[in-house]
């Protein structure tokens, strides 16, 4: 029987995030249409899972896919290069392709009746990506291969993956004059999504390996933070708002300094989130009464304070760069 509590944990967080973006976009499409795209996104997740299963069967008939250790990331036999190749060849293209089709097909019929804005198409893309996430959440929770905390933290990831092609598709659909170069732009944006999708999955698998490969895991949360920043920037663009400028140096030396600060802020901020994530994972098996033991409480305070310091430092650098950009232009 279906565990409805798992269904609720799988679906409600993505729906709440969809509601957040719905409230942020002026002239957003009707909520029922967004829910329709959300459901289509969940169906596309089932389709992607089926296509990946078929892909494994077909490829195994041509080459010994598992013999060359292109196993699932959770398998002990998997190697990091094998995981990377599998993500680039199988997982990334299939999942981003299914989400792309789930957006394009309904839009093809909707644009016959309505004139769609770029922000509308972008919001449809977010809805499909979050529906895909809900389906993926349920698969992970049903098979007990991830915790609820893990899935909630990874909830916006599929929306961040699909943001580039969602933006490119929105510009193309809303344009009065559609050129072939716009179609090329969509393909390049989709390819960018596939590469980012694969890279995130590879970095999230790196912690299972010994050093120096294990150090790659420290690049995961900074990269996710950058992708979230890109999603926010693209959302501002489709709404006609100016992009938030952080690099505005008038000399090459100044621009180089600002780029270095942006990279440093991403590393500090991303790994501060990573540290808090690890802290919660370490403490989650403990009973509530154990949390108040002196040694455990000191461990919590010290780790939380250290990660909070890095997070505040990253936020301070961000505010400094924004203030510098305002002084430059005003």
CSV table of C-alpha atoms in Angstrom, one decimal:
chain,number,residue,atom,x,y,z
A,1,UNK,CA,0.0,0.0,0.0
A,2,UNK,CA,1.0,3.6,-0.6
A,3,UNK,CA,2.3,5.4,2.4
A,4,UNK,CA,0.4,8.8,2.2
A,5,UNK,CA,2.7,10.4,4.7
A,6,UNK,CA,5.6,9.8,2.3
A,7,UNK,CA,3.5,11.3,-0.5
A,8,UNK,CA,2.9,14.4,1.6
A,9,UNK,CA,6.6,14.8,2.5
A,10,UNK,CA,7.5,14.3,-1.2
A,11,UNK,CA,4.9,16.7,-2.6
A,12,UNK,CA,4.2,19.5,-0.1
A,13,UNK,CA,7.7,21.1,0.1
A,14,UNK,CA,8.0,21.4,-3.7
A,15,UNK,CA,4.4,22.8,-3.8
A,16,UNK,CA,5.3,25.4,-1.1
A,17,UNK,CA,8.4,26.5,-3.1
A,18,UNK,CA,6.2,26.7,-6.2
A,19,UNK,CA,3.8,28.9,-4.3
A,20,UNK,CA,6.8,31.1,-3.3
A,21,UNK,CA,7.8,31.7,-6.9
A,22,UNK,CA,4.2,32.2,-7.9
A,23,UNK,CA,3.8,35.0,-5.5
A,24,UNK,CA,7.0,36.7,-6.7
A,25,UNK,CA,6.1,36.8,-10.4
A,26,UNK,CA,3.7,39.7,-11.4
A,27,UNK,CA,1.0,38.6,-13.9
A,28,UNK,CA,1.7,35.0,-13.1
A,29,UNK,CA,-0.5,32.4,-14.9
A,30,UNK,CA,-3.5,30.9,-13.1
A,31,UNK,CA,-2.6,28.7,-10.2
A,32,UNK,CA,-4.5,25.7,-11.7
A,33,UNK,CA,-2.3,25.9,-14.9
A,34,UNK,CA,0.8,25.9,-12.7
A,35,UNK,CA,-0.5,22.8,-10.8
A,36,UNK,CA,-1.1,21.2,-14.2
A,37,UNK,CA,2.5,21.7,-15.1
A,38,UNK,CA,3.6,20.4,-11.7
A,39,UNK,CA,1.7,17.2,-12.3
A,40,UNK,CA,3.1,16.9,-15.8
A,41,UNK,CA,6.6,17.3,-14.3
A,42,UNK,CA,5.9,14.4,-11.9
A,43,UNK,CA,4.8,12.3,-14.9
A,44,UNK,CA,8.0,13.3,-16.7
A,45,UNK,CA,9.9,12.0,-13.7
A,46,UNK,CA,8.3,8.6,-14.1
A,47,UNK,CA,9.0,8.7,-17.8
A,48,UNK,CA,12.7,9.6,-17.1
A,49,UNK,CA,13.1,6.7,-14.7
A,50,UNK,CA,11.6,4.3,-17.2
A,51,UNK,CA,13.9,5.6,-20.0
A,52,UNK,CA,16.9,5.2,-17.8
A,53,UNK,CA,15.9,1.6,-17.0
A,54,UNK,CA,15.5,0.9,-20.8
A,55,UNK,CA,18.8,2.6,-21.5
A,56,UNK,CA,20.6,0.4,-19.1
A,57,UNK,CA,19.1,-2.7,-20.7
A,58,UNK,CA,19.8,-1.7,-24.3
A,59,UNK,CA,23.4,-0.5,-23.6
A,60,UNK,CA,24.1,-3.7,-21.7
A,61,UNK,CA,23.3,-5.7,-24.8
A,62,UNK,CA,25.9,-3.6,-26.8
A,63,UNK,CA,28.7,-3.2,-24.2
A,64,UNK,CA,29.1,-4.6,-20.7
A,65,UNK,CA,28.0,-1.4,-19.0
A,66,UNK,CA,28.5,-2.7,-15.4
A,67,UNK,CA,31.8,-4.4,-16.2
A,68,UNK,CA,33.4,-1.1,-17.0
A,69,UNK,CA,32.0,0.0,-13.7
A,70,UNK,CA,29.4,2.5,-14.8
A,71,UNK,CA,27.2,1.5,-11.9
A,72,UNK,CA,24.7,3.6,-9.9
A,73,UNK,CA,26.4,6.2,-7.6
A,74,UNK,CA,25.2,4.2,-4.6
A,75,UNK,CA,27.0,1.1,-5.7
A,76,UNK,CA,30.3,0.1,-4.2
A,77,UNK,CA,31.7,-0.9,-7.6
A,78,UNK,CA,31.2,2.6,-9.0
A,79,UNK,CA,34.2,4.7,-9.9
A,80,UNK,CA,34.1,8.5,-10.0
A,81,UNK,CA,35.0,8.6,-13.8
A,82,UNK,CA,32.3,5.9,-14.3
A,83,UNK,CA,29.7,8.0,-12.4
A,84,UNK,CA,30.7,11.1,-14.4
A,85,UNK,CA,30.3,9.3,-17.8
A,86,UNK,CA,27.0,7.8,-16.7
A,87,UNK,CA,25.7,11.2,-15.6
A,88,UNK,CA,26.8,12.9,-18.9
A,89,UNK,CA,25.6,10.1,-21.2
A,90,UNK,CA,22.5,8.8,-19.5
A,91,UNK,CA,21.1,10.7,-16.5
A,92,UNK,CA,21.6,14.3,-17.4
A,93,UNK,CA,20.3,14.1,-21.0
A,94,UNK,CA,17.3,11.9,-20.2
A,95,UNK,CA,16.1,13.9,-17.2
A,96,UNK,CA,16.7,17.3,-18.7
A,97,UNK,CA,15.2,16.0,-22.0
A,98,UNK,CA,12.0,14.8,-20.2
A,99,UNK,CA,11.6,18.0,-18.3
A,100,UNK,CA,12.1,20.0,-21.6
A,101,UNK,CA,9.4,18.0,-23.4
A,102,UNK,CA,7.1,18.4,-20.4
A,103,UNK,CA,7.3,22.1,-20.8
A,104,UNK,CA,7.3,22.4,-24.6
A,105,UNK,CA,4.4,20.2,-25.4
A,106,UNK,CA,1.7,21.9,-23.2
A,107,UNK,CA,3.1,25.3,-24.2
A,108,UNK,CA,2.7,24.4,-27.9
A,109,UNK,CA,-1.1,24.1,-27.3
A,110,UNK,CA,-1.4,27.1,-24.9
A,111,UNK,CA,0.3,29.6,-27.2
A,112,UNK,CA,-2.5,29.0,-29.8
A,113,UNK,CA,-4.9,30.6,-27.4
A,114,UNK,CA,-2.7,32.9,-25.3
A,115,UNK,CA,0.3,35.2,-25.7
A,116,UNK,CA,2.8,33.8,-23.2
A,117,UNK,CA,5.3,36.1,-21.5
A,118,UNK,CA,8.9,35.0,-20.9
A,119,UNK,CA,8.2,35.1,-17.1
A,120,UNK,CA,5.2,32.7,-17.7
A,121,UNK,CA,7.3,30.2,-19.6
A,122,UNK,CA,10.0,30.4,-16.9
A,123,UNK,CA,7.5,29.8,-14.2
A,124,UNK,CA,6.1,26.8,-16.1
A,125,UNK,CA,9.7,25.5,-16.2
A,126,UNK,CA,10.0,25.8,-12.4
A,127,UNK,CA,6.7,24.1,-11.9
A,128,UNK,CA,7.7,21.1,-14.1
A,129,UNK,CA,11.1,20.9,-12.4
A,130,UNK,CA,9.4,20.9,-8.9
A,131,UNK,CA,6.9,18.3,-10.0
A,132,UNK,CA,9.8,16.2,-11.2
A,133,UNK,CA,11.4,16.7,-7.8
A,134,UNK,CA,8.3,15.6,-6.0
A,135,UNK,CA,8.3,12.3,-8.0
A,136,UNK,CA,12.0,11.8,-7.3
A,137,UNK,CA,11.4,12.6,-3.6
A,138,UNK,CA,8.8,9.8,-3.4
A,139,UNK,CA,11.1,7.3,-5.1
A,140,UNK,CA,13.9,8.1,-2.6
A,141,UNK,CA,11.7,8.1,0.5
A,142,UNK,CA,9.8,5.0,-0.6
A,143,UNK,CA,13.0,3.0,-1.0
A,144,UNK,CA,14.5,4.6,2.1
A,145,UNK,CA,17.7,5.7,0.2
A,146,UNK,CA,17.5,9.3,1.5
A,147,UNK,CA,16.2,11.1,4.5
A,148,UNK,CA,13.5,13.7,4.5
A,149,UNK,CA,16.1,16.3,5.4
A,150,UNK,CA,18.3,15.4,2.4
A,151,UNK,CA,15.4,15.7,0.1
A,152,UNK,CA,14.2,19.1,1.5
A,153,UNK,CA,17.7,20.5,1.1
A,154,UNK,CA,17.9,19.2,-2.5
A,155,UNK,CA,14.4,20.4,-3.3
A,156,UNK,CA,15.3,23.5,-5.5
A,157,UNK,CA,18.1,21.6,-7.4
A,158,UNK,CA,16.1,20.5,-10.4
A,159,UNK,CA,14.7,24.0,-10.9
A,160,UNK,CA,18.3,25.4,-10.8
A,161,UNK,CA,19.3,22.8,-13.4
A,162,UNK,CA,16.5,23.7,-15.8
A,163,UNK,CA,16.7,27.5,-15.3
A,164,UNK,CA,19.1,28.2,-18.4
A,165,UNK,CA,16.9,26.5,-21.0
A,166,UNK,CA,13.7,27.7,-19.3
A,167,UNK,CA,15.0,31.3,-19.7
A,168,UNK,CA,16.1,30.7,-23.3
A,169,UNK,CA,12.7,29.0,-24.2
A,170,UNK,CA,10.9,31.9,-22.5
A,171,UNK,CA,12.8,34.5,-24.6
A,172,UNK,CA,12.1,32.5,-27.8
A,173,UNK,CA,8.3,31.9,-27.1
A,174,UNK,CA,7.7,35.6,-26.1
A,175,UNK,CA,9.6,37.0,-29.0
A,176,UNK,CA,7.7,38.4,-32.0
A,177,UNK,CA,10.5,37.5,-34.4
A,178,UNK,CA,11.9,34.0,-33.9
A,179,UNK,CA,15.3,33.4,-35.5
A,180,UNK,CA,17.3,30.2,-36.0
A,181,UNK,CA,20.0,31.5,-33.7
A,182,UNK,CA,17.4,31.6,-30.9
A,183,UNK,CA,16.9,27.8,-31.4
A,184,UNK,CA,20.6,27.4,-31.1
A,185,UNK,CA,20.5,29.4,-27.9
A,186,UNK,CA,17.9,27.0,-26.5
A,187,UNK,CA,20.1,24.0,-27.4
A,188,UNK,CA,23.2,25.5,-25.8
A,189,UNK,CA,21.2,26.4,-22.7
A,190,UNK,CA,19.8,22.9,-22.5
A,191,UNK,CA,23.4,21.5,-22.9
A,192,UNK,CA,24.5,23.8,-20.1
A,193,UNK,CA,21.8,22.3,-17.9
A,194,UNK,CA,22.9,18.7,-18.7
A,195,UNK,CA,26.5,19.5,-17.8
A,196,UNK,CA,25.5,21.2,-14.5
A,197,UNK,CA,23.2,18.4,-13.7
A,198,UNK,CA,26.0,15.8,-14.2
A,199,UNK,CA,28.5,17.9,-12.3
A,200,UNK,CA,26.3,18.2,-9.3
A,201,UNK,CA,25.7,14.5,-9.2
A,202,UNK,CA,29.4,13.8,-9.5
A,203,UNK,CA,30.3,16.2,-6.7
A,204,UNK,CA,27.7,14.7,-4.5
A,205,UNK,CA,29.2,11.3,-5.0
A,206,UNK,CA,32.8,12.4,-4.3
A,207,UNK,CA,32.6,12.2,-0.5
A,208,UNK,CA,32.5,8.4,-0.7
A,209,UNK,CA,36.1,8.3,-2.1
A,210,UNK,CA,39.4,8.7,-0.3
A,211,UNK,CA,41.5,11.8,-0.7
A,212,UNK,CA,42.3,13.7,-2.9
A,213,UNK,CA,39.0,12.8,-4.7
A,214,UNK,CA,37.1,13.3,-1.5
A,215,UNK,CA,38.0,17.0,-1.5
A,216,UNK,CA,35.7,17.5,-4.6
A,217,UNK,CA,32.7,17.2,-2.3
A,218,UNK,CA,33.6,20.6,-0.9
A,219,UNK,CA,32.8,22.1,-4.3
A,220,UNK,CA,29.2,20.9,-4.2
A,221,UNK,CA,27.5,23.5,-2.0
A,222,UNK,CA,29.5,26.5,-3.5
A,223,UNK,CA,28.4,25.3,-6.9
A,224,UNK,CA,24.8,24.9,-5.8
A,225,UNK,CA,24.9,28.4,-4.3
A,226,UNK,CA,26.2,29.8,-7.7
A,227,UNK,CA,23.3,28.0,-9.5
A,228,UNK,CA,20.8,29.4,-7.1
A,229,UNK,CA,22.2,32.9,-7.7
A,230,UNK,CA,21.9,32.2,-11.5
A,231,UNK,CA,18.3,31.1,-11.1
A,232,UNK,CA,17.5,34.4,-9.2
A,233,UNK,CA,19.3,36.5,-11.9
A,234,UNK,CA,17.4,34.8,-14.7
A,235,UNK,CA,14.1,35.3,-12.8
A,236,UNK,CA,14.9,39.0,-12.6
A,237,UNK,CA,15.7,39.1,-16.3
A,238,UNK,CA,12.4,37.5,-17.5
A,239,UNK,CA,10.5,40.1,-15.3
A,240,UNK,CA,12.4,42.9,-17.0
A,241,UNK,CA,14.3,43.8,-13.8
A,242,UNK,CA,18.0,44.8,-13.9
A,243,UNK,CA,20.4,42.1,-12.9
A,244,UNK,CA,22.2,42.5,-9.5
A,245,UNK,CA,25.7,43.7,-10.3
A,246,UNK,CA,28.6,42.5,-8.2
A,247,UNK,CA,31.5,43.1,-10.5
A,248,UNK,CA,31.8,46.7,-11.7
A,249,UNK,CA,35.5,47.5,-11.5
A,250,UNK,CA,36.7,50.2,-13.9
A,251,UNK,CA,40.2,48.7,-14.2
A,252,UNK,CA,41.3,45.1,-14.9
A,253,UNK,CA,42.9,44.9,-11.5
A,254,UNK,CA,39.8,46.0,-9.8
A,255,UNK,CA,37.6,43.5,-11.7
A,256,UNK,CA,40.1,40.7,-10.9
A,257,UNK,CA,39.9,41.6,-7.2
A,258,UNK,CA,36.0,41.6,-7.3
A,259,UNK,CA,35.9,38.2,-9.1
A,260,UNK,CA,38.2,36.8,-6.4
A,261,UNK,CA,35.9,38.1,-3.7
A,262,UNK,CA,32.9,36.5,-5.5
A,263,UNK,CA,34.6,33.2,-5.6
A,264,UNK,CA,35.7,33.5,-2.0
A,265,UNK,CA,32.2,34.3,-0.9
A,266,UNK,CA,30.8,31.3,-2.8
A,267,UNK,CA,33.3,29.0,-1.2
A,268,UNK,CA,32.7,30.4,2.3
A,269,UNK,CA,28.9,30.6,2.0
A,270,UNK,CA,28.5,27.2,0.3
A,271,UNK,CA,30.6,25.4,2.8
A,272,UNK,CA,28.9,27.1,5.7
A,273,UNK,CA,25.6,25.6,4.4
A,274,UNK,CA,27.5,22.3,3.9
A,275,UNK,CA,28.8,22.4,7.5
A,276,UNK,CA,25.3,23.0,8.9
A,277,UNK,CA,24.0,20.2,6.7
A,278,UNK,CA,26.6,17.8,8.1
A,279,UNK,CA,25.9,18.9,11.6
A,280,UNK,CA,22.2,18.1,11.3
A,281,UNK,CA,23.0,14.7,9.8
A,282,UNK,CA,25.4,13.9,12.6
A,283,UNK,CA,22.8,14.8,15.3
A,284,UNK,CA,19.7,13.4,13.6
A,285,UNK,CA,20.2,9.8,15.0
A,286,UNK,CA,20.5,11.1,18.6
A,287,UNK,CA,17.5,11.2,20.9
A,288,UNK,CA,16.5,14.8,22.0
A,289,UNK,CA,17.7,14.2,25.6
A,290,UNK,CA,21.2,13.4,24.4
A,291,UNK,CA,21.5,16.8,22.7
A,292,UNK,CA,21.7,18.5,26.2
A,293,UNK,CA,24.8,16.5,27.3
A,294,UNK,CA,27.7,18.8,28.0
A,295,UNK,CA,30.0,17.4,25.4
A,296,UNK,CA,27.4,17.2,22.7
A,297,UNK,CA,26.0,20.6,23.4
A,298,UNK,CA,29.5,22.1,23.2
A,299,UNK,CA,30.0,20.3,19.9
A,300,UNK,CA,26.8,21.8,18.6
A,301,UNK,CA,27.6,25.3,19.7
A,302,UNK,CA,31.2,25.2,18.4
A,303,UNK,CA,30.3,23.8,15.0
A,304,UNK,CA,27.3,26.0,14.6
A,305,UNK,CA,29.3,29.1,15.5
A,306,UNK,CA,32.1,28.2,13.1
A,307,UNK,CA,29.7,27.8,10.2
A,308,UNK,CA,27.7,30.9,11.1
A,309,UNK,CA,31.0,32.9,11.1
A,310,UNK,CA,31.8,31.7,7.5
A,311,UNK,CA,28.2,32.4,6.4
A,312,UNK,CA,28.2,35.9,7.9
A,313,UNK,CA,31.6,36.5,6.3
A,314,UNK,CA,30.2,35.5,2.9
A,315,UNK,CA,27.1,37.7,3.4
A,316,UNK,CA,29.4,40.6,4.3
A,317,UNK,CA,31.4,40.2,1.1
A,318,UNK,CA,28.2,40.1,-0.9
A,319,UNK,CA,27.0,43.3,0.7
A,320,UNK,CA,30.3,45.0,0.1
A,321,UNK,CA,30.3,44.1,-3.6
A,322,UNK,CA,26.7,45.3,-4.0
A,323,UNK,CA,27.6,48.6,-2.2
A,324,UNK,CA,30.7,49.0,-4.5
A,325,UNK,CA,28.5,48.5,-7.6
A,326,UNK,CA,26.0,51.1,-6.5
A,327,UNK,CA,28.7,53.6,-5.8
A,328,UNK,CA,30.1,52.9,-9.3
A,329,UNK,CA,26.8,53.5,-11.1
A,330,UNK,CA,25.3,56.2,-8.9
